[in-house]
Short mmCIF file of C-alpha atoms in Angstrom, two decimals:
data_model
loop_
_atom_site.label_atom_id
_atom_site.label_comp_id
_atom_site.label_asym_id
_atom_site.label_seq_id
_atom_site.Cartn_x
_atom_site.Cartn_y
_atom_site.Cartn_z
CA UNK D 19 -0.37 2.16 -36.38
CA UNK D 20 -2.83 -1.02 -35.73
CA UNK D 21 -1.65 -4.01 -34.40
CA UNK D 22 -1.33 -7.17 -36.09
CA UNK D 23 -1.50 -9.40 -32.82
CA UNK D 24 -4.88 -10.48 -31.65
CA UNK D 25 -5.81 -9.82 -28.13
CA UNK D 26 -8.87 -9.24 -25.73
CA UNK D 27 -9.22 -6.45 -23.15
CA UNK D 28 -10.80 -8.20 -20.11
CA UNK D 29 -13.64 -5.99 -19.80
CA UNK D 30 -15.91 -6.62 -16.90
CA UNK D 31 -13.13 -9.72 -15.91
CA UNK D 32 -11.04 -6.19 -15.04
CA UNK D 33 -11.43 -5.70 -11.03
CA UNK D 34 -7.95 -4.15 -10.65
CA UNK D 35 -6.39 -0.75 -12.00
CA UNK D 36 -3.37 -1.65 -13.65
CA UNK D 37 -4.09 -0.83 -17.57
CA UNK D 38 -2.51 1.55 -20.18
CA UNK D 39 -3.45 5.41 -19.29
CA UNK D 40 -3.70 8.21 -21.30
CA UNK D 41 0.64 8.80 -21.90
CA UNK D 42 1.08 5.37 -22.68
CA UNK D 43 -1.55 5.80 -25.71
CA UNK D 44 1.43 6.98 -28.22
CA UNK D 45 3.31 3.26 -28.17
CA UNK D 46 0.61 1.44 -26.98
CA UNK D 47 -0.07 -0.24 -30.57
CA UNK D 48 3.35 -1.30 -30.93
CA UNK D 49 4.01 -2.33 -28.07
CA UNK D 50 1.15 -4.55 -28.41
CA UNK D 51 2.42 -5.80 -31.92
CA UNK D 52 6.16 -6.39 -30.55
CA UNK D 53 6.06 -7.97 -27.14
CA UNK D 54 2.54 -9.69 -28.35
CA UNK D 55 4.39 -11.57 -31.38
CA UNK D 56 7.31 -12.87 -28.89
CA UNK D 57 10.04 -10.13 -29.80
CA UNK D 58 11.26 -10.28 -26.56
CA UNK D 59 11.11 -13.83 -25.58
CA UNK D 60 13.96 -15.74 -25.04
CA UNK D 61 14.97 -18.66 -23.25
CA UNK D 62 14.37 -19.66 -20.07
CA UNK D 63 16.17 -22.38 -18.02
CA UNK D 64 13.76 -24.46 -15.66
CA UNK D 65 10.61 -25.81 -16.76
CA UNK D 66 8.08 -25.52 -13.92
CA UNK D 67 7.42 -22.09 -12.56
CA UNK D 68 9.57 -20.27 -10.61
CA UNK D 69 9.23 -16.55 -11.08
CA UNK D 70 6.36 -14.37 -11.26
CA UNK D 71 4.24 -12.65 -14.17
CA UNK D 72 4.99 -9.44 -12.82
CA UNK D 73 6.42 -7.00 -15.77
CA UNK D 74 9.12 -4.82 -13.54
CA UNK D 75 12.66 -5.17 -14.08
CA UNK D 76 14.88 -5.96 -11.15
CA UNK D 77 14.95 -9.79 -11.29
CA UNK D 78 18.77 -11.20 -11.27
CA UNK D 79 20.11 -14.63 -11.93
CA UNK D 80 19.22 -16.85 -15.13
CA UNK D 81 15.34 -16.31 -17.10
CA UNK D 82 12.97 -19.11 -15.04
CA UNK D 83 9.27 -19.53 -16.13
CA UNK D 84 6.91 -17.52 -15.16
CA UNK D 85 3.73 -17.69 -13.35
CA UNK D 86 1.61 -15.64 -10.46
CA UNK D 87 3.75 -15.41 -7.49
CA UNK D 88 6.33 -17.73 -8.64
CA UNK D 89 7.27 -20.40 -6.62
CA UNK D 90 3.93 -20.03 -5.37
CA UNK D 91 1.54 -20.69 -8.07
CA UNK D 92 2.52 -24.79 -7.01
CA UNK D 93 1.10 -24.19 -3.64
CA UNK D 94 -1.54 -22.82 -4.79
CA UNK D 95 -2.57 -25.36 -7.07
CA UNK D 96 -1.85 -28.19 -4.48
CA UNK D 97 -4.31 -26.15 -2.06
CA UNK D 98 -7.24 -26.23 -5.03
CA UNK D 99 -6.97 -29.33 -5.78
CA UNK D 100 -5.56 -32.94 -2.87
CA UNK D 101 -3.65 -30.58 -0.27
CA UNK D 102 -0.46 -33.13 -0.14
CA UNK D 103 1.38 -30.49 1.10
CA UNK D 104 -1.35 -29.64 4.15
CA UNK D 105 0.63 -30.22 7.48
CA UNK D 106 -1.80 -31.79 9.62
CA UNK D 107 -3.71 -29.32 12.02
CA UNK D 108 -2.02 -26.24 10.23
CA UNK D 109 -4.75 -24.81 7.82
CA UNK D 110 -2.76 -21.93 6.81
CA UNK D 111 -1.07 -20.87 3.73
CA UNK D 112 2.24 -20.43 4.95
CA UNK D 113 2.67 -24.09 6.84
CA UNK D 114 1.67 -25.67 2.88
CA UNK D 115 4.11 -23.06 1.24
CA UNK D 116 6.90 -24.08 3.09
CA UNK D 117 6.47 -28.40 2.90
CA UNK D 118 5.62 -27.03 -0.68
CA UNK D 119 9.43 -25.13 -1.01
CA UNK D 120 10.47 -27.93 0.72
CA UNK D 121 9.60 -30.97 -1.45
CA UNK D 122 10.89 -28.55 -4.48
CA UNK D 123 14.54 -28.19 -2.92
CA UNK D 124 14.51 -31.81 -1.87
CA UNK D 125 14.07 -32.58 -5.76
CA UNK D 126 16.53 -30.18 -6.87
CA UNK D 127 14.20 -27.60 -8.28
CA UNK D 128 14.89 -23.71 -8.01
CA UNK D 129 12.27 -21.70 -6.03
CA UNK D 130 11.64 -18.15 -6.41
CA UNK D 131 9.54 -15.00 -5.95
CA UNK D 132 9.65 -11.41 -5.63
CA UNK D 133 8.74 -8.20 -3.30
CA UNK D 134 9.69 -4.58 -4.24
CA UNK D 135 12.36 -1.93 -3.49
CA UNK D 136 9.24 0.29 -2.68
CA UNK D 137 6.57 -1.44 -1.39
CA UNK D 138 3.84 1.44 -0.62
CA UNK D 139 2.04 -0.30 2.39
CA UNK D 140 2.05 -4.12 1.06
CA UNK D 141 3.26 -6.32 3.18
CA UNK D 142 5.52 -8.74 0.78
CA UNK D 143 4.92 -6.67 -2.64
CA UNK D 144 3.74 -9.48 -4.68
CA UNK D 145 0.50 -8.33 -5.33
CA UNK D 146 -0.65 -12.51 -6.41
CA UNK D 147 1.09 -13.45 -2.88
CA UNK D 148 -0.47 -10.15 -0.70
CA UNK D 149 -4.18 -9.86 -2.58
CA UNK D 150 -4.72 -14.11 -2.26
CA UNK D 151 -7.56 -13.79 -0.27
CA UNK D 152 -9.53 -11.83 -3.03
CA UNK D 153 -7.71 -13.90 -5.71
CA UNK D 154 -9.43 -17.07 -4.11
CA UNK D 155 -12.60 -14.78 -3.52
CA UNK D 156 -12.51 -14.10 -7.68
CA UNK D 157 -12.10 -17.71 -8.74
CA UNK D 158 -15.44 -18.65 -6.31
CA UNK D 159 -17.10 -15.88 -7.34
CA UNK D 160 -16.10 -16.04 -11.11
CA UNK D 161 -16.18 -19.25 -11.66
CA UNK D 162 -18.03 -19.56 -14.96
CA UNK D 163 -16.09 -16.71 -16.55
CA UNK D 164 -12.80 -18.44 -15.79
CA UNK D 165 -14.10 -21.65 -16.95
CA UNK D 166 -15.50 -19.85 -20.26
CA UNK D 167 -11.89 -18.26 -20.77
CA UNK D 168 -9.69 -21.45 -19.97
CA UNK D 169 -11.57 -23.79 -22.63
CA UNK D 170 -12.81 -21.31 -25.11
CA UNK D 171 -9.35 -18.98 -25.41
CA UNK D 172 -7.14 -21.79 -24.31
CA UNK D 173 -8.80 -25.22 -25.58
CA UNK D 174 -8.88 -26.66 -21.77
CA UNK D 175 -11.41 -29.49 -21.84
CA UNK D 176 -12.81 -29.27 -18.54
CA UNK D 177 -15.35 -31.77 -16.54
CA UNK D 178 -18.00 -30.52 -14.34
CA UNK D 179 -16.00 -32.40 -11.49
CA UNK D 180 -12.93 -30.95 -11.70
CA UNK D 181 -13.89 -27.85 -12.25
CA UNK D 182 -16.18 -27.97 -8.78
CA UNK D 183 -13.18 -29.50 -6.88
CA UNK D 184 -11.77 -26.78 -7.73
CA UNK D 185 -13.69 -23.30 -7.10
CA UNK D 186 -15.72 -25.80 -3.81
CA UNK D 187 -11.50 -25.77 -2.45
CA UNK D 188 -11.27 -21.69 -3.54
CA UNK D 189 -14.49 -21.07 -2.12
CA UNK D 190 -13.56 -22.87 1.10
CA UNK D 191 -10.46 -21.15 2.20
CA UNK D 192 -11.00 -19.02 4.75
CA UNK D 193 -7.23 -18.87 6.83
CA UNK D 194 -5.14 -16.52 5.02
CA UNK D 195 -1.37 -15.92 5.90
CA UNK D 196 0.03 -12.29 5.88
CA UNK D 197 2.05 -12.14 2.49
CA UNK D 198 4.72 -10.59 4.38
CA UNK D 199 5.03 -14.30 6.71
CA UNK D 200 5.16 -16.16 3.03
CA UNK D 201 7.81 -13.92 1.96
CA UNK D 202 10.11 -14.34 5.06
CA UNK D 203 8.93 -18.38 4.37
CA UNK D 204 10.14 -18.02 0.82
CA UNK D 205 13.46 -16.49 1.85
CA UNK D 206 14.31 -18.56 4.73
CA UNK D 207 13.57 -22.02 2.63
CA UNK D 208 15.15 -20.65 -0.54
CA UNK D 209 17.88 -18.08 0.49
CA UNK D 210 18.31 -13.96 -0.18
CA UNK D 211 19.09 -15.15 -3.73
CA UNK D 212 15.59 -16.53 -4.47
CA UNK D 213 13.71 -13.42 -4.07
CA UNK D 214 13.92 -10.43 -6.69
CA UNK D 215 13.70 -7.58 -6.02
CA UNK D 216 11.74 -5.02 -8.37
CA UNK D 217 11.81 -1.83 -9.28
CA UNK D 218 9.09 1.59 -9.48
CA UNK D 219 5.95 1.61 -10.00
CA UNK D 220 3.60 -0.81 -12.11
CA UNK D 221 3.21 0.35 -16.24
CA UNK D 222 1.87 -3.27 -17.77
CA UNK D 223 -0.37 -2.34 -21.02
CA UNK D 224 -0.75 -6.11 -21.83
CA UNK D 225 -0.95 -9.86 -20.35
CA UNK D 226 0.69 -12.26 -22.73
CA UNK D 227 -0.06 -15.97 -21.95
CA UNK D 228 2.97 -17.45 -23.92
CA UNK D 229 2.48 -21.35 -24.76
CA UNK D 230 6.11 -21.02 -26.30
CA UNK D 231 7.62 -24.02 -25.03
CA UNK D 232 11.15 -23.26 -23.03
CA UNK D 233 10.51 -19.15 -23.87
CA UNK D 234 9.90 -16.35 -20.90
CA UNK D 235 9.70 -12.85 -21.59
CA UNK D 236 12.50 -11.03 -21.11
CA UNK D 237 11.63 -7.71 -19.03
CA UNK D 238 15.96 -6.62 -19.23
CA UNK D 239 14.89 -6.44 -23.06
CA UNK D 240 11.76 -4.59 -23.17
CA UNK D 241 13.50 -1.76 -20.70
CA UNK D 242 15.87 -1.24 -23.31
CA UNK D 243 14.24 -0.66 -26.06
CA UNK D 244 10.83 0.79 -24.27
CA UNK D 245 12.11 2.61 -21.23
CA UNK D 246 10.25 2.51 -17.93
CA UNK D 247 6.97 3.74 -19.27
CA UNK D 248 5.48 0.05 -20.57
CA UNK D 249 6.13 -3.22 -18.98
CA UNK D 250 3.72 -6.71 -19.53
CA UNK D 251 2.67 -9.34 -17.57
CA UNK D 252 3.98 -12.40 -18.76
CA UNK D 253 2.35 -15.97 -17.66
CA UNK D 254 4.15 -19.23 -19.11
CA UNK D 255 1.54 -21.23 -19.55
CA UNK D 256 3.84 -24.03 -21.07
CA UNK D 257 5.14 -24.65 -17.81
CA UNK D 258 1.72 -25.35 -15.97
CA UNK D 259 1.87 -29.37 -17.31
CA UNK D 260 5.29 -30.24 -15.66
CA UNK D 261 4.91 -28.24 -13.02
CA UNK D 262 1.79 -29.99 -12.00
CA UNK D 263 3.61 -33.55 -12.92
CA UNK D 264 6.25 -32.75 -10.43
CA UNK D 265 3.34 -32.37 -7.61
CA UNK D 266 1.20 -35.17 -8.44
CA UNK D 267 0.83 -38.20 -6.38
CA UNK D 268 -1.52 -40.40 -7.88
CA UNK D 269 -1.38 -40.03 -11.64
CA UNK D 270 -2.85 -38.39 -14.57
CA UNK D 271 -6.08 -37.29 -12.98
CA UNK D 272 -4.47 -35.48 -10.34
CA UNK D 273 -1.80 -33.42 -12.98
CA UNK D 274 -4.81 -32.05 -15.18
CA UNK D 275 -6.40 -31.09 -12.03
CA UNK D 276 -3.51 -28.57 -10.79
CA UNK D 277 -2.97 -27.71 -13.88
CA UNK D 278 -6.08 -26.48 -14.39
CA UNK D 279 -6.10 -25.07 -11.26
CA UNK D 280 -2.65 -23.21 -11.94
CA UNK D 281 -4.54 -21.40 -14.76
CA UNK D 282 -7.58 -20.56 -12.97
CA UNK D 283 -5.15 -18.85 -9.92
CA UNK D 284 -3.26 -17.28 -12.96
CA UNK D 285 -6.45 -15.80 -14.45
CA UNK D 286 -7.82 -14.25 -11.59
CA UNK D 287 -4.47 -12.56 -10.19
CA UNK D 288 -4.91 -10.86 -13.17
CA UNK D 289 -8.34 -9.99 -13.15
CA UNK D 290 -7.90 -8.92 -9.65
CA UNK D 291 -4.88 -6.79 -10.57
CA UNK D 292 -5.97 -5.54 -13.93
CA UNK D 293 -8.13 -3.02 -15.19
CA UNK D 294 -11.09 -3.75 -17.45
CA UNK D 295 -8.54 -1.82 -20.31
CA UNK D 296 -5.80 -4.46 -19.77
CA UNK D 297 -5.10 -6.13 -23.23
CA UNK D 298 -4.41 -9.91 -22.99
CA UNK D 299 -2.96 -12.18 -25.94
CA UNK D 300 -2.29 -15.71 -26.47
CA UNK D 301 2.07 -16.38 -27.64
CA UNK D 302 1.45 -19.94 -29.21
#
């Protein structure tokens, strides 16, 4: 059976392991077809991201959009781009995670993440909250291939400045909090409640980056029909636009900037966390 949905395999962009193996081979191409074609989307309440992109069941509560590390992806793109959440004289991540949480709550917005009922040695089990040093690491030392990706895949226009602000701010970083301390941040700002809780071991055999406005993919579904053996990453790209409005400051300039910086965090998590086998396919 071939697949009717176009997709990529990230190649050389692949630094990580997770990618289909040899017994998920038998549904791989329809798996592909279904979950690539937005089968098992459905909609989401929230429009700025909340939850993360990783495929594993276990999440409770109403579908939020999705993005790496949730709630966290907004910190992140704060950090790449003016640092309005930087306390002053606290260069870590966990001091701008938490005024980040904070200015969320204050304007009513849900927060959320994850960490896992097993987590194997990690210290939060978020692997775009625990591997952020290397994630930043990727987008400095990747630059061009991100850049290449974001406007020729996704139709991001892209000036030289921006994009330097950018990696120059990734490349910079050098004071890394444990992911366990963001976690306890996370649950301590947001309640229990806020953080899922996931389930065995990592199966994703595809990325989708779904532009599907108000859609997130829902993982309850795919279980059901699938079983345990494939799962997907699942990155809400829709949601990058007002979740970087809700952060800006100053204007227009500032909202393309984290959002471009949104996708560039999103891209490498998954080439960080991905094989170079790991399909990837655009859900417009």
């Amino acid at each position: 059976m071939s697949t009717g949905v176009t997709f990529i395999t990230l190649n050389e962009l692949g630094t990580g392991v997770i990618q289909a193996g040899d017994n998920q081979q038998e549904r791989l191409e329809e798996f592909t077809n279904r979950v690539g074609s937005g089968e098992f989307h459905a909609e989401t309440n929230g429009v700025i991201p909340c939850k993360c992109i990783d495929g594993r069941c276990g999440g409770h509560g109403a579908l939020m959009p999705n993005s790496a590390g949730g709630s966290e992806t907004l910190m992140v793109a704060d950090d790449l781009t003016t640092k309005n959440f930087a306390l002053n004289g606290d260069s870590s991540t966990v001091g701008q995670f938490k005024e980040t949480l904070r200015f969320l709550k204050e304007a009513g917005n849900s927060v959320g993440g994850h960490t896992a009922a097993n987590l194997h040695g990690a210290p939060s089990g978020c692997g775009a909250n625990d591997k952020l040093p290397a994630i930043y690491a990727y987008m400095a030392q990747g630059a061009d291939q991100l850049r290449a990706v974001a406007t020729g895949v996704l139709g991001y226009e892209i000036s030289d400045e921006d994009h330097a602000l950018i990696i120059n701010n990734a490349a910079a970083r050098t004071d890394f909090s444990a992911g366990d301390e963001v976690l306890a941040n996370l649950k301590e700002q947001g309640g229990e409640d806020c953080v899922d809780v996931l389930q065995g071991a990592h199966t994703e055999v595809i990325a989708v980056i779904n532009r599907r406005l108000g859609t997130t993919l829902d993982r309850d579904a795919i279980q059901a029909e699938f079983g345990d053996d494939y799962e997907a990453f699942n990155v809400d790209e829709w949601s990058f636009n007002e979740g970087a409005r809700l952060i800006s400051q100053t204007g227009v300039a500032e909202q393309r900037q984290k959002r471009i910086a949104m996708l560039y965090y999103n891209l490498a998590t998954a080439g960080v966390l991905c094989g170079p086998g790991m399909r990837v396919t655009v859900l417009n």
